Short mmCIF file of C-alpha atoms and ligand atoms in Angstrom, two decimals:
data_model
loop_
_atom_site.label_atom_id
_atom_site.label_comp_id
_atom_site.label_asym_id
_atom_site.label_seq_id
_atom_site.Cartn_x
_atom_site.Cartn_y
_atom_site.Cartn_z
CA MET H 200 -16.44 -7.86 -4.77
CA MET H 201 -19.62 -6.07 -5.68
CA THR H 202 -22.05 -4.87 -3.10
CA GLU H 203 -25.69 -4.21 -3.75
CA GLY H 204 -26.41 -0.51 -3.39
CA GLU H 205 -22.79 0.59 -3.80
CA VAL H 206 -21.77 3.70 -5.67
CA ALA H 207 -19.97 2.42 -8.75
CA VAL H 208 -17.33 4.76 -10.14
CA LEU H 209 -16.44 4.03 -13.75
CA ASP H 210 -12.79 4.86 -14.26
CA TYR H 211 -11.96 6.79 -17.42
CA GLY H 212 -8.35 7.19 -16.35
CA SER H 213 -8.27 10.42 -14.35
CA GLN H 214 -5.66 10.51 -11.62
CA TYR H 215 -8.52 11.59 -9.34
CA SER H 216 -10.79 8.58 -9.96
CA GLN H 217 -9.96 6.84 -6.69
CA LEU H 218 -10.38 10.13 -4.90
CA ILE H 219 -14.07 10.10 -5.91
CA VAL H 220 -14.40 6.65 -4.33
CA ARG H 221 -12.73 7.92 -1.22
CA ARG H 222 -15.04 10.95 -0.96
CA VAL H 223 -18.10 8.72 -1.30
CA ARG H 224 -16.77 6.53 1.51
CA GLU H 225 -16.18 9.63 3.62
CA LEU H 226 -19.83 10.49 3.05
CA GLY H 227 -20.66 7.09 4.50
CA PHE H 228 -21.43 4.90 1.49
CA VAL H 229 -19.80 1.87 -0.09
CA SER H 230 -17.98 2.67 -3.31
CA HIS H 231 -15.62 0.95 -5.73
CA LEU H 232 -13.82 1.76 -8.92
CA TYR H 233 -14.63 -0.23 -12.06
CA ALA H 234 -13.44 -0.30 -15.63
CA PRO H 235 -16.21 1.10 -17.90
CA THR H 236 -16.43 -2.31 -19.53
CA GLN H 237 -17.49 -3.84 -16.20
CA LEU H 238 -20.75 -1.91 -16.22
CA LYS H 239 -22.77 -4.97 -17.16
CA GLU H 240 -21.33 -6.99 -14.28
CA LEU H 241 -22.48 -4.54 -11.61
CA ASN H 242 -24.79 -5.96 -9.01
CA LYS H 243 -27.62 -3.46 -8.50
CA PRO H 244 -25.52 -0.35 -7.77
CA GLY H 245 -27.25 2.54 -5.98
CA ALA H 246 -25.69 5.22 -8.17
CA VAL H 247 -23.09 5.46 -10.93
CA ILE H 248 -20.40 8.10 -11.38
CA LEU H 249 -18.41 8.38 -14.60
CA SER H 250 -14.96 9.77 -13.79
CA GLY H 251 -12.81 12.22 -15.68
CA GLY H 252 -10.04 11.07 -17.95
CA PRO H 253 -7.11 12.28 -20.01
CA ARG H 254 -8.50 11.25 -23.40
CA SER H 255 -10.72 13.14 -25.80
CA THR H 256 -14.15 11.80 -26.69
CA SER H 257 -13.32 12.71 -30.30
CA GLU H 258 -10.55 10.12 -30.50
CA VAL H 259 -11.40 7.08 -32.58
CA ASP H 260 -10.93 4.55 -29.81
CA ALA H 261 -12.00 6.84 -26.96
CA PRO H 262 -13.28 4.93 -23.92
CA ASP H 263 -17.01 4.53 -24.16
CA VAL H 264 -20.01 3.65 -22.05
CA ASP H 265 -22.77 1.18 -22.81
CA PHE H 266 -25.47 3.83 -22.51
CA ASP H 267 -28.41 1.44 -22.78
CA ALA H 268 -27.03 -0.69 -19.98
CA LEU H 269 -26.34 2.43 -17.95
CA ARG H 270 -29.87 3.75 -18.36
CA ALA H 271 -31.35 0.35 -17.67
CA LEU H 272 -29.88 0.48 -14.17
CA ASP H 273 -32.37 3.24 -13.42
CA VAL H 274 -30.19 4.94 -10.81
CA PRO H 275 -28.83 8.48 -10.45
CA ILE H 276 -25.90 9.11 -12.80
CA LEU H 277 -23.17 11.73 -12.53
CA GLY H 278 -20.56 12.38 -15.21
CA VAL H 279 -17.43 14.25 -14.18
CA CYS H 280 -15.40 16.02 -16.90
CA TYR H 281 -14.82 13.30 -19.51
CA GLY H 282 -17.85 11.58 -18.03
CA MET H 283 -19.98 14.67 -18.63
CA GLN H 284 -18.81 14.99 -22.24
CA LEU H 285 -19.55 11.34 -22.84
CA LEU H 286 -23.04 11.70 -21.38
CA ASN H 287 -23.69 14.79 -23.50
CA ILE H 288 -22.77 12.86 -26.64
CA LYS H 289 -24.91 9.91 -25.59
CA HIS H 290 -27.87 12.22 -25.15
CA GLY H 291 -27.36 13.48 -28.70
CA GLY H 292 -25.10 16.51 -28.16
CA THR H 293 -21.59 17.21 -29.38
CA VAL H 294 -18.25 17.98 -27.81
CA LYS H 295 -15.68 20.45 -29.08
CA PRO H 296 -12.13 19.11 -28.91
CA GLY H 297 -9.89 21.55 -27.03
CA VAL H 298 -6.51 22.74 -28.21
CA THR H 299 -5.09 23.51 -24.80
CA ARG H 300 -5.92 22.12 -21.42
CA GLU H 301 -7.71 24.36 -18.95
CA TYR H 302 -6.23 23.62 -15.58
CA GLY H 303 -6.85 25.28 -12.25
CA PRO H 304 -9.46 27.33 -10.44
CA ALA H 305 -12.64 28.74 -11.96
CA ARG H 306 -15.98 30.00 -10.62
CA LEU H 307 -19.12 27.98 -10.29
CA ILE H 308 -22.20 30.14 -10.80
CA ALA H 309 -24.92 27.76 -9.71
CA ASN H 310 -28.58 27.91 -10.69
CA ASP H 311 -31.34 26.53 -8.60
CA SER H 312 -30.79 22.77 -8.72
CA VAL H 313 -30.95 19.82 -6.39
CA LEU H 314 -27.25 19.26 -7.09
CA PHE H 315 -26.33 22.66 -5.67
CA LYS H 316 -28.72 22.73 -2.75
CA GLY H 317 -27.25 24.60 0.21
CA ILE H 318 -24.15 25.92 -1.52
CA PRO H 319 -23.37 29.58 -2.28
CA ALA H 320 -24.43 30.84 -5.70
CA ASP H 321 -20.78 31.57 -6.51
CA SER H 322 -17.93 29.31 -5.39
CA GLN H 323 -14.53 28.07 -6.50
CA ILE H 324 -14.20 24.92 -8.59
CA TRP H 325 -11.19 23.09 -10.01
CA MET H 326 -10.92 22.39 -13.71
CA SER H 327 -8.68 20.01 -15.59
CA HIS H 328 -9.94 19.44 -19.10
CA SER H 329 -9.39 20.33 -22.74
CA ASP H 330 -12.64 19.37 -24.49
CA THR H 331 -15.86 21.25 -23.82
CA VAL H 332 -19.49 20.43 -24.54
CA GLN H 333 -20.75 22.17 -27.67
CA ASN H 334 -24.28 21.43 -28.82
CA LEU H 335 -26.60 20.55 -26.03
CA PRO H 336 -29.34 18.08 -26.88
CA GLU H 337 -32.90 19.21 -26.53
CA GLY H 338 -34.20 19.11 -23.00
CA THR H 339 -30.74 19.61 -21.46
CA LYS H 340 -30.83 21.96 -18.50
CA VAL H 341 -27.79 24.16 -17.87
CA ILE H 342 -27.67 24.15 -14.08
CA ALA H 343 -24.41 26.09 -13.67
CA THR H 344 -21.96 28.16 -15.68
CA ASN H 345 -18.48 29.45 -15.05
CA GLN H 346 -17.52 33.13 -14.78
CA ASP H 347 -17.61 33.42 -18.60
CA ALA H 348 -21.13 32.02 -18.86
CA VAL H 349 -19.82 28.72 -20.27
CA PRO H 350 -21.98 25.78 -19.08
CA VAL H 351 -20.15 23.71 -16.47
CA ALA H 352 -23.03 21.63 -15.14
CA LEU H 353 -25.83 19.97 -17.06
CA GLN H 354 -28.89 17.93 -16.27
CA TRP H 355 -30.65 15.47 -18.53
CA GLY H 356 -33.95 14.12 -17.27
CA GLU H 357 -34.63 13.57 -13.59
CA ALA H 358 -31.40 12.21 -12.20
CA CYS H 359 -28.64 12.34 -14.80
CA PHE H 360 -26.02 15.06 -14.33
CA GLY H 361 -22.76 16.18 -15.80
CA ILE H 362 -20.20 18.50 -14.25
CA GLN H 363 -17.15 19.86 -16.00
CA PHE H 364 -15.13 20.32 -12.81
CA HIS H 365 -13.68 17.95 -10.22
CA PRO H 366 -15.85 17.84 -7.08
CA GLU H 367 -13.47 15.31 -5.50
CA VAL H 368 -10.50 17.66 -5.07
CA THR H 369 -10.42 20.01 -2.11
CA HIS H 370 -9.81 22.98 -4.43
CA SER H 371 -13.46 22.65 -5.48
CA HIS H 372 -14.68 24.22 -2.28
CA GLN H 373 -18.24 22.87 -2.38
CA GLY H 374 -17.27 19.59 -4.04
CA THR H 375 -18.15 17.27 -1.18
CA LYS H 376 -21.53 18.96 -0.69
CA ILE H 377 -22.27 18.59 -4.39
CA LEU H 378 -21.43 14.87 -4.24
CA ASN H 379 -23.55 14.55 -1.14
CA ASN H 380 -26.48 16.24 -2.89
CA PHE H 381 -26.07 13.85 -5.79
CA LEU H 382 -26.03 10.82 -3.50
CA GLY H 383 -29.08 12.20 -1.73
CA LEU H 384 -31.03 11.35 -4.89
CA ALA H 385 -30.39 7.68 -4.18
CA ALA H 386 -31.08 7.99 -0.46
CA GLY H 387 -32.27 4.78 1.11
CA ARG H 388 -30.90 2.69 -1.73
CA LEU H 389 -27.20 3.15 -0.97
CA ALA H 390 -25.16 0.61 0.96
CA LYS H 391 -23.71 2.19 4.10
CA PHE H 392 -19.95 2.14 4.51
CA SER H 393 -18.33 1.16 7.77
CA ILE H 394 -14.69 0.45 8.35
CA ALA H 395 -15.60 -2.76 10.17
CA SER H 396 -17.45 -4.24 7.21
CA PHE H 397 -14.78 -2.89 4.87
CA LYS H 398 -12.19 -4.79 6.87
CA GLU H 399 -14.22 -7.98 6.58
CA GLN H 400 -14.57 -7.49 2.83
CA MET H 401 -10.84 -6.99 2.45
CA ILE H 402 -10.11 -10.11 4.46
CA GLU H 403 -12.53 -12.09 2.32
CA ARG H 404 -10.99 -10.74 -0.87
CA ILE H 405 -7.47 -11.61 0.30
CA ARG H 406 -8.55 -15.15 1.14
CA GLN H 407 -9.95 -15.59 -2.34
CA GLU H 408 -6.92 -14.08 -4.01
CA VAL H 409 -4.35 -16.07 -2.07
CA GLY H 410 -6.10 -19.41 -1.94
CA GLY H 411 -4.03 -21.80 0.15
CA ARG H 412 -0.68 -20.36 -0.91
CA GLU H 413 2.05 -19.04 1.37
CA VAL H 414 2.60 -15.29 1.33
CA ILE H 415 5.91 -13.52 1.85
CA CYS H 416 5.59 -10.04 3.24
CA GLY H 417 8.42 -7.56 3.68
CA VAL H 418 7.85 -5.50 6.82
CA SER H 419 9.58 -2.33 7.96
CA GLY H 420 7.51 -1.43 10.99
CA GLY H 421 5.92 1.42 9.04
CA VAL H 422 2.16 1.90 8.92
CA ASP H 423 1.54 0.29 5.54
CA SER H 424 3.48 -2.94 5.97
CA THR H 425 2.24 -3.33 9.55
CA VAL H 426 -1.40 -3.00 8.52
CA LEU H 427 -0.78 -5.37 5.63
CA ALA H 428 0.85 -8.02 7.80
CA VAL H 429 -1.91 -7.84 10.43
CA LEU H 430 -4.57 -7.99 7.73
CA LEU H 431 -3.02 -11.15 6.28
CA HIS H 432 -2.70 -12.57 9.77
CA LYS H 433 -6.38 -11.91 10.55
CA ALA H 434 -7.29 -13.48 7.24
CA GLY H 435 -5.60 -16.65 8.49
CA ILE H 436 -3.11 -16.63 5.62
CA LYS H 437 0.03 -18.69 5.97
CA GLN H 438 2.64 -15.96 5.88
CA ARG H 439 6.30 -15.21 6.47
CA CYS H 440 7.13 -11.64 7.45
CA LEU H 441 10.70 -10.62 6.71
CA PHE H 442 12.24 -7.61 8.38
CA VAL H 443 15.60 -6.68 6.87
CA ASP H 444 17.86 -4.83 9.27
CA HIS H 445 20.23 -3.03 6.89
CA GLY H 446 22.00 -1.20 9.68
CA LEU H 447 20.63 2.13 8.46
CA LEU H 448 17.82 2.20 10.99
CA ARG H 449 17.13 4.70 13.74
CA LYS H 450 18.07 4.29 17.38
CA ASN H 451 16.59 1.07 18.84
CA GLU H 452 14.44 0.69 15.75
CA SER H 453 15.00 -3.02 15.24
CA GLU H 454 14.00 -3.77 18.85
CA GLU H 455 10.99 -1.46 18.63
CA VAL H 456 9.74 -3.05 15.44
CA GLN H 457 10.10 -6.51 16.94
CA ALA H 458 8.20 -5.39 20.04
CA GLN H 459 5.51 -3.83 17.88
CA PHE H 460 4.90 -7.04 15.97
CA LYS H 461 4.94 -9.04 19.16
CA GLU H 462 2.21 -6.77 20.46
CA VAL H 463 0.00 -7.36 17.43
CA GLY H 464 0.73 -11.08 17.53
CA VAL H 465 2.41 -11.45 14.15
CA PRO H 466 5.70 -13.37 14.12
CA ILE H 467 8.49 -11.79 12.07
CA GLU H 468 11.88 -13.03 10.94
CA VAL H 469 14.70 -10.54 11.38
CA VAL H 470 17.34 -10.69 8.68
CA ASP H 471 20.50 -9.16 10.09
CA ALA H 472 22.35 -7.73 7.10
CA ARG H 473 24.02 -4.81 8.83
CA GLU H 474 27.57 -5.78 7.99
CA THR H 475 26.78 -6.54 4.37
CA PHE H 476 25.26 -3.10 3.81
CA LEU H 477 27.91 -1.15 5.68
CA GLY H 478 30.63 -3.04 3.86
CA ALA H 479 29.10 -2.31 0.48
CA LEU H 480 28.73 1.39 1.29
CA LYS H 481 32.33 1.84 2.39
CA GLY H 482 33.94 4.78 0.63
CA VAL H 483 30.83 5.59 -1.41
CA THR H 484 29.74 9.24 -1.30
CA ASP H 485 27.68 9.77 -4.45
CA PRO H 486 23.97 9.86 -3.43
CA GLU H 487 22.71 7.99 -6.46
CA ALA H 488 25.39 5.33 -6.07
CA LYS H 489 24.46 4.91 -2.41
CA ARG H 490 20.79 4.43 -3.27
CA LYS H 491 21.59 1.97 -6.01
CA ILE H 492 23.81 -0.14 -3.78
CA ILE H 493 21.21 -0.18 -1.01
CA GLY H 494 18.33 -0.89 -3.40
CA ASN H 495 20.06 -3.77 -5.13
CA LEU H 496 21.42 -5.23 -1.96
CA PHE H 497 18.02 -5.02 -0.33
CA LEU H 498 16.58 -7.05 -3.17
CA ASP H 499 19.36 -9.62 -2.95
CA VAL H 500 19.00 -9.96 0.80
CA PHE H 501 15.21 -10.05 0.72
CA PHE H 502 14.88 -12.55 -2.06
CA GLY H 503 17.77 -14.57 -0.66
CA ALA H 504 16.04 -14.85 2.71
CA ALA H 505 12.64 -15.45 1.14
CA ASP H 506 14.05 -18.33 -0.87
CA HIS H 507 11.05 -19.74 -2.67
CA ILE H 508 8.15 -17.34 -3.18
CA GLU H 509 4.63 -18.52 -3.80
CA VAL H 510 2.98 -15.12 -3.36
CA MET H 511 4.47 -11.79 -2.37
CA ALA H 512 2.41 -9.11 -0.61
CA GLN H 513 3.28 -5.45 -1.03
CA GLY H 514 1.93 -2.54 1.00
CA THR H 515 1.51 -0.29 -2.02
CA LEU H 516 -0.99 2.53 -1.43
CA TYR H 517 -3.00 4.41 -4.02
CA PRO H 518 -0.71 7.47 -4.13
CA ASP H 519 2.24 5.11 -4.87
CA VAL H 520 0.29 3.61 -7.74
CA ILE H 521 -0.40 7.08 -9.12
CA GLU H 522 3.13 8.27 -8.62
CA SER H 523 4.67 5.42 -10.53
CA ALA H 524 2.01 5.65 -13.23
CA THR H 525 2.29 9.39 -13.80
CA SER H 526 5.91 10.25 -13.23
CA GLY H 527 7.43 7.14 -14.75
CA SER H 528 11.15 7.04 -15.05
CA ILE H 529 11.74 10.18 -13.02
CA ALA H 530 9.99 8.74 -9.99
CA SER H 531 11.92 5.54 -10.30
CA LYS H 532 15.14 7.50 -10.53
CA ILE H 533 14.33 9.56 -7.48
CA LYS H 534 13.35 6.52 -5.48
CA THR H 535 15.74 3.90 -6.71
CA HIS H 536 14.83 1.83 -3.73
CA HIS H 537 11.22 1.57 -4.86
CA ASN H 538 12.59 -0.10 -7.90
CA ARG H 539 12.27 -3.75 -7.08
CA VAL H 540 11.19 -3.96 -10.65
CA ASP H 541 12.71 -6.92 -12.38
CA ARG H 542 11.96 -9.65 -9.91
CA VAL H 543 8.71 -8.09 -8.78
CA LEU H 544 7.55 -7.57 -12.35
CA GLU H 545 8.30 -11.19 -13.05
CA LEU H 546 6.24 -12.24 -10.06
CA LYS H 547 3.50 -9.82 -11.06
CA GLU H 548 3.29 -11.26 -14.53
CA GLU H 549 2.89 -14.65 -12.96
CA GLY H 550 0.03 -13.34 -10.79
CA ARG H 551 2.04 -13.84 -7.64
CA VAL H 552 1.99 -10.32 -6.20
CA ILE H 553 -0.88 -9.03 -4.13
CA GLU H 554 -1.34 -5.38 -3.17
CA PRO H 555 -4.42 -5.36 -0.94
CA LEU H 556 -4.01 -1.71 0.11
CA ALA H 557 -3.61 -0.33 -3.41
CA GLU H 558 -6.97 1.44 -3.43
CA LEU H 559 -6.46 3.17 -0.10
CA PHE H 560 -5.06 6.49 1.01
CA LYS H 561 -2.84 6.79 4.06
CA ASP H 562 -5.57 7.95 6.43
CA GLU H 563 -7.84 5.11 5.29
CA VAL H 564 -5.01 2.66 6.03
CA ARG H 565 -4.74 4.14 9.50
CA ALA H 566 -8.49 3.78 10.04
CA LEU H 567 -8.27 0.18 8.85
CA GLY H 568 -5.32 -0.35 11.20
CA GLU H 569 -7.38 0.94 14.07
CA ALA H 570 -10.20 -1.44 13.19
CA LEU H 571 -7.63 -4.25 13.20
CA GLY H 572 -6.62 -3.30 16.72
CA ILE H 573 -3.13 -2.03 15.86
CA PRO H 574 -1.80 0.30 18.58
CA HIS H 575 -2.09 4.03 17.93
CA ARG H 576 1.65 4.61 18.19
CA ALA H 577 2.37 2.17 15.37
CA LEU H 578 -0.24 3.77 13.15
CA TRP H 579 1.10 7.27 13.62
CA ARG H 580 4.77 6.57 13.03
CA HIS H 581 6.37 9.03 10.67
CA PRO H 582 7.29 7.67 7.24
CA PHE H 583 10.88 6.49 6.96
CA PRO H 584 12.71 6.12 3.65
CA GLY H 585 13.74 2.68 2.39
CA PRO H 586 17.46 3.59 2.22
CA GLY H 587 17.14 4.72 5.85
CA LEU H 588 19.70 6.97 7.45
CA ALA H 589 21.96 6.69 4.40
CA VAL H 590 19.97 9.55 2.84
CA ARG H 591 20.29 11.52 6.07
CA VAL H 592 24.07 11.34 6.29
CA PRO H 593 25.21 13.00 3.08
CA GLY H 594 28.72 11.74 2.31
CA GLU H 595 30.17 8.41 3.36
CA VAL H 596 28.04 6.12 5.51
CA THR H 597 30.10 4.90 8.43
CA GLU H 598 28.98 3.41 11.72
CA GLU H 599 30.44 6.39 13.54
CA ARG H 600 28.51 8.92 11.44
CA LEU H 601 25.31 6.86 11.68
CA GLU H 602 25.64 6.77 15.44
CA ILE H 603 25.85 10.58 15.68
CA CYS H 604 22.84 10.94 13.40
CA ARG H 605 20.89 8.34 15.41
CA ASN H 606 21.60 9.96 18.75
CA ALA H 607 20.64 13.43 17.58
CA ASP H 608 17.53 12.09 15.86
CA ALA H 609 16.40 10.22 18.97
CA ILE H 610 16.64 13.42 21.02
CA PHE H 611 14.69 15.44 18.47
CA ILE H 612 11.92 12.86 18.22
CA GLU H 613 11.76 12.57 22.00
CA GLU H 614 11.36 16.34 22.32
CA LEU H 615 8.67 16.35 19.66
CA ARG H 616 6.77 13.64 21.47
CA ARG H 617 7.20 15.34 24.80
CA SER H 618 5.85 18.64 23.47
CA GLY H 619 2.97 17.06 21.57
CA TRP H 620 4.41 18.04 18.18
CA TYR H 621 5.24 14.56 16.89
CA GLU H 622 1.74 13.89 15.60
CA LYS H 623 1.34 17.43 14.34
CA THR H 624 4.26 16.89 11.98
CA TRP H 625 4.20 14.60 8.99
CA GLN H 626 7.84 13.70 9.20
CA ALA H 627 10.76 14.89 11.30
CA TYR H 628 14.36 13.84 11.63
CA ALA H 629 17.95 14.88 12.20
CA ALA H 630 20.54 14.81 9.41
CA LEU H 631 24.28 14.81 9.87
CA LEU H 632 25.94 17.29 7.54
CA PRO H 633 29.19 16.45 5.77
CA VAL H 634 31.02 19.50 7.12
CA LYS H 635 32.98 20.33 10.19
CA THR H 636 32.50 23.77 11.62
CA VAL H 637 34.47 25.80 14.07
CA GLY H 638 33.51 26.00 17.73
CA VAL H 639 35.05 26.47 21.12
CA LYS H 640 35.76 23.80 23.64
CA GLY H 641 37.26 25.10 26.87
CA ASP H 642 39.86 27.57 25.65
CA GLU H 643 40.49 25.88 22.38
CA ARG H 644 38.96 26.13 18.95
CA SER H 645 37.37 22.87 17.85
CA TYR H 646 36.18 21.53 14.52
CA GLU H 647 33.13 19.41 14.96
CA GLN H 648 30.06 18.24 13.07
CA ALA H 649 26.77 19.98 12.32
CA ILE H 650 23.29 18.53 12.68
CA SER H 651 20.35 19.79 10.66
CA LEU H 652 16.85 19.24 12.04
CA ARG H 653 13.93 18.95 9.65
CA ALA H 654 10.22 18.82 10.45
CA VAL H 655 7.64 19.05 7.69
CA VAL H 656 3.94 18.86 7.07
CA SER H 657 2.67 17.33 3.89
CA GLU H 658 -0.38 15.57 2.52
CA ASP H 659 1.17 13.24 0.05
CA ALA H 660 4.94 13.88 0.21
CA MET H 661 4.79 15.48 -3.24
CA THR H 662 4.96 18.91 -1.65
CA ALA H 663 5.90 19.83 1.89
CA ASP H 664 6.22 22.83 4.14
CA TRP H 665 8.53 23.21 7.10
CA VAL H 666 6.88 23.35 10.50
CA GLU H 667 7.00 26.46 12.65
CA LEU H 668 8.04 24.59 15.77
CA PRO H 669 7.93 26.60 18.98
CA HIS H 670 11.31 28.03 19.91
CA GLU H 671 11.24 26.15 23.22
CA VAL H 672 11.13 22.82 21.40
CA LEU H 673 14.02 23.80 19.15
CA ARG H 674 15.96 25.20 22.08
CA ALA H 675 15.49 22.10 24.23
CA THR H 676 16.49 19.85 21.32
CA SER H 677 19.56 21.88 20.43
CA HIS H 678 20.62 22.09 24.07
CA ARG H 679 20.40 18.36 24.55
CA ILE H 680 22.16 17.52 21.28
CA LEU H 681 25.00 19.95 21.89
CA ASN H 682 25.49 18.66 25.41
CA SER H 683 25.15 14.95 24.89
CA VAL H 684 25.94 13.98 21.30
CA LYS H 685 29.68 13.67 21.05
CA GLY H 686 31.31 15.36 18.09
CA VAL H 687 28.52 17.88 17.39
CA ASN H 688 28.98 21.59 18.00
CA ARG H 689 26.29 23.09 15.80
CA VAL H 690 22.54 22.50 15.32
CA LEU H 691 20.55 24.03 12.46
CA TYR H 692 16.84 24.05 11.62
CA ASP H 693 15.93 23.46 7.99
CA ILE H 694 13.44 26.04 6.66
CA SER H 695 13.18 24.76 3.10
CA THR H 696 9.89 23.99 1.40
CA LYS H 697 9.48 21.14 -1.09
CA PRO H 698 9.83 22.13 -3.89
CA PRO H 699 12.52 23.16 -4.46
CA ALA H 700 14.09 21.09 -1.66
CA SER H 701 13.08 17.48 -1.13
CA ILE H 702 12.08 16.11 2.26
CA GLU H 703 15.22 14.00 2.60
CA TRP H 704 18.73 15.33 2.18
CA GLU H 705 19.70 12.93 -0.57
P1 XMP T 60 11.63 13.26 -0.83
O1 XMP T 60 12.96 13.28 -0.20
O2 XMP T 60 11.64 12.69 -2.22
O3 XMP T 60 10.74 12.28 0.04
O4 XMP T 60 10.95 14.61 -0.78
C1 XMP T 60 9.36 12.12 -0.08
C2 XMP T 60 8.94 11.03 0.86
O5 XMP T 60 9.43 9.77 0.41
C3 XMP T 60 10.32 9.21 1.36
N1 XMP T 60 11.43 8.67 0.60
C4 XMP T 60 11.56 7.37 0.32
N2 XMP T 60 10.82 6.31 0.67
N3 XMP T 60 12.30 4.91 -0.48
C5 XMP T 60 11.21 5.07 0.27
O6 XMP T 60 10.57 4.08 0.60
C6 XMP T 60 13.10 5.93 -0.88
O7 XMP T 60 14.09 5.75 -1.58
C7 XMP T 60 12.71 7.22 -0.45
N4 XMP T 60 13.23 8.46 -0.64
C8 XMP T 60 12.43 9.32 0.02
C9 XMP T 60 10.74 10.35 2.25
O8 XMP T 60 11.12 9.90 3.54
C10 XMP T 60 9.49 11.19 2.26
O9 XMP T 60 8.53 10.68 3.16
#
């Protein structure tokens, strides 16, 4: 849905394109991503940004821009990376195809320019490109170079700019300021962004997309599916929310999720499949086999309960879209459970899958959730993997082992909440290790189980660092676990970063 005065970002395929949109929103203006071919359909945008992209402008079928249409808009224009090379060519210059890709930090030596107002003359920028501009058309102003005096920012005319680096990533230290300076050129003409109007727009878009059809929505109680279900509810969509209890949930989780949905006023159907899952996992110890069984069974149970599907809603976020687009088969192997492919693909092809959150990042989903009136606690729940505790009890999944894991986990989470560390960590949990270790009980030696605690911080789950929890929190947790969780005589704290470790145990 186009908004007059929005900042239109033309997507040339960079994995950062949506991040530009997000930065513009953070700066307080409405922004959306468009295919370059949609340029002509834009409704009086306030500014246009051409994103980066993986292709080379020298390729025969390289993505292009309708330059006449672009100029006719008469608004400030910014080309990033590929966008800058394209603009240079359109102004009559040339681009030199690169042999290798330059990736990583570089210096921005800025000249006096409106684009670099208020930033230091020398700052770090982030590059990811292979081609470079070669001949600059007459009248082009070089407004910044890198440390080797290579031009990295150009200006053509009054309000058309190109930058070779990515202002949208945090590694470009002055990136947001540079974007803000650029948007300043369109001051007064830009549509202001507010989460409240964004919410209304999303609701309107969902209504249009769904029509009068019934929507099936799988909910887990996590942030994404909760926001999605409430959004559909507020849009007045006829929906069925299915919550599959696969028996691999945390302590009291099923009850808590039901209470949470009651609180937000969205009815859910609980599908109790605990016995089916536990039965299927009996005797299975191989991690990949466990994931496969859970993934397939989840699909069977979900689609079985859903019965006939008119439309299915998925809580896919932008980083999920990127992850499956960029890491392909590896990602799908790592997260077998994400792989609802066949049936979902079929539905997708038939235009019966909606993913209303697909352009949002996690924190934007939380902000949207807040605007929808979803309680804080629900919005700040840690992520929980689809295969549940099965990936936190390496070895065979039995009710007895799950129970130990659940009890230890509940204590850890309680201590984190009590000490104020729950919301300072991105994810935390207890895992039950598949070893027995020696201990003493009274006068006798005992062989009992070991629990490993893990607490990490992360931005996107692709990398993670372990959290330096205060010793008192670890001590209180260990004390309580050792004294109240039967069968455990050892508690460990996991100090592994990702990579090389992953966040989950399996
Ligand atoms: P890893 O263990 O790969 O986890 O470092 C990264 C993030 O993804 C979650 N995770 C999953 N989520 N299905 C999911 O929905 C899965 O199969 C799965 N495996 C891991 C994990 O909890 C962490 O947040």
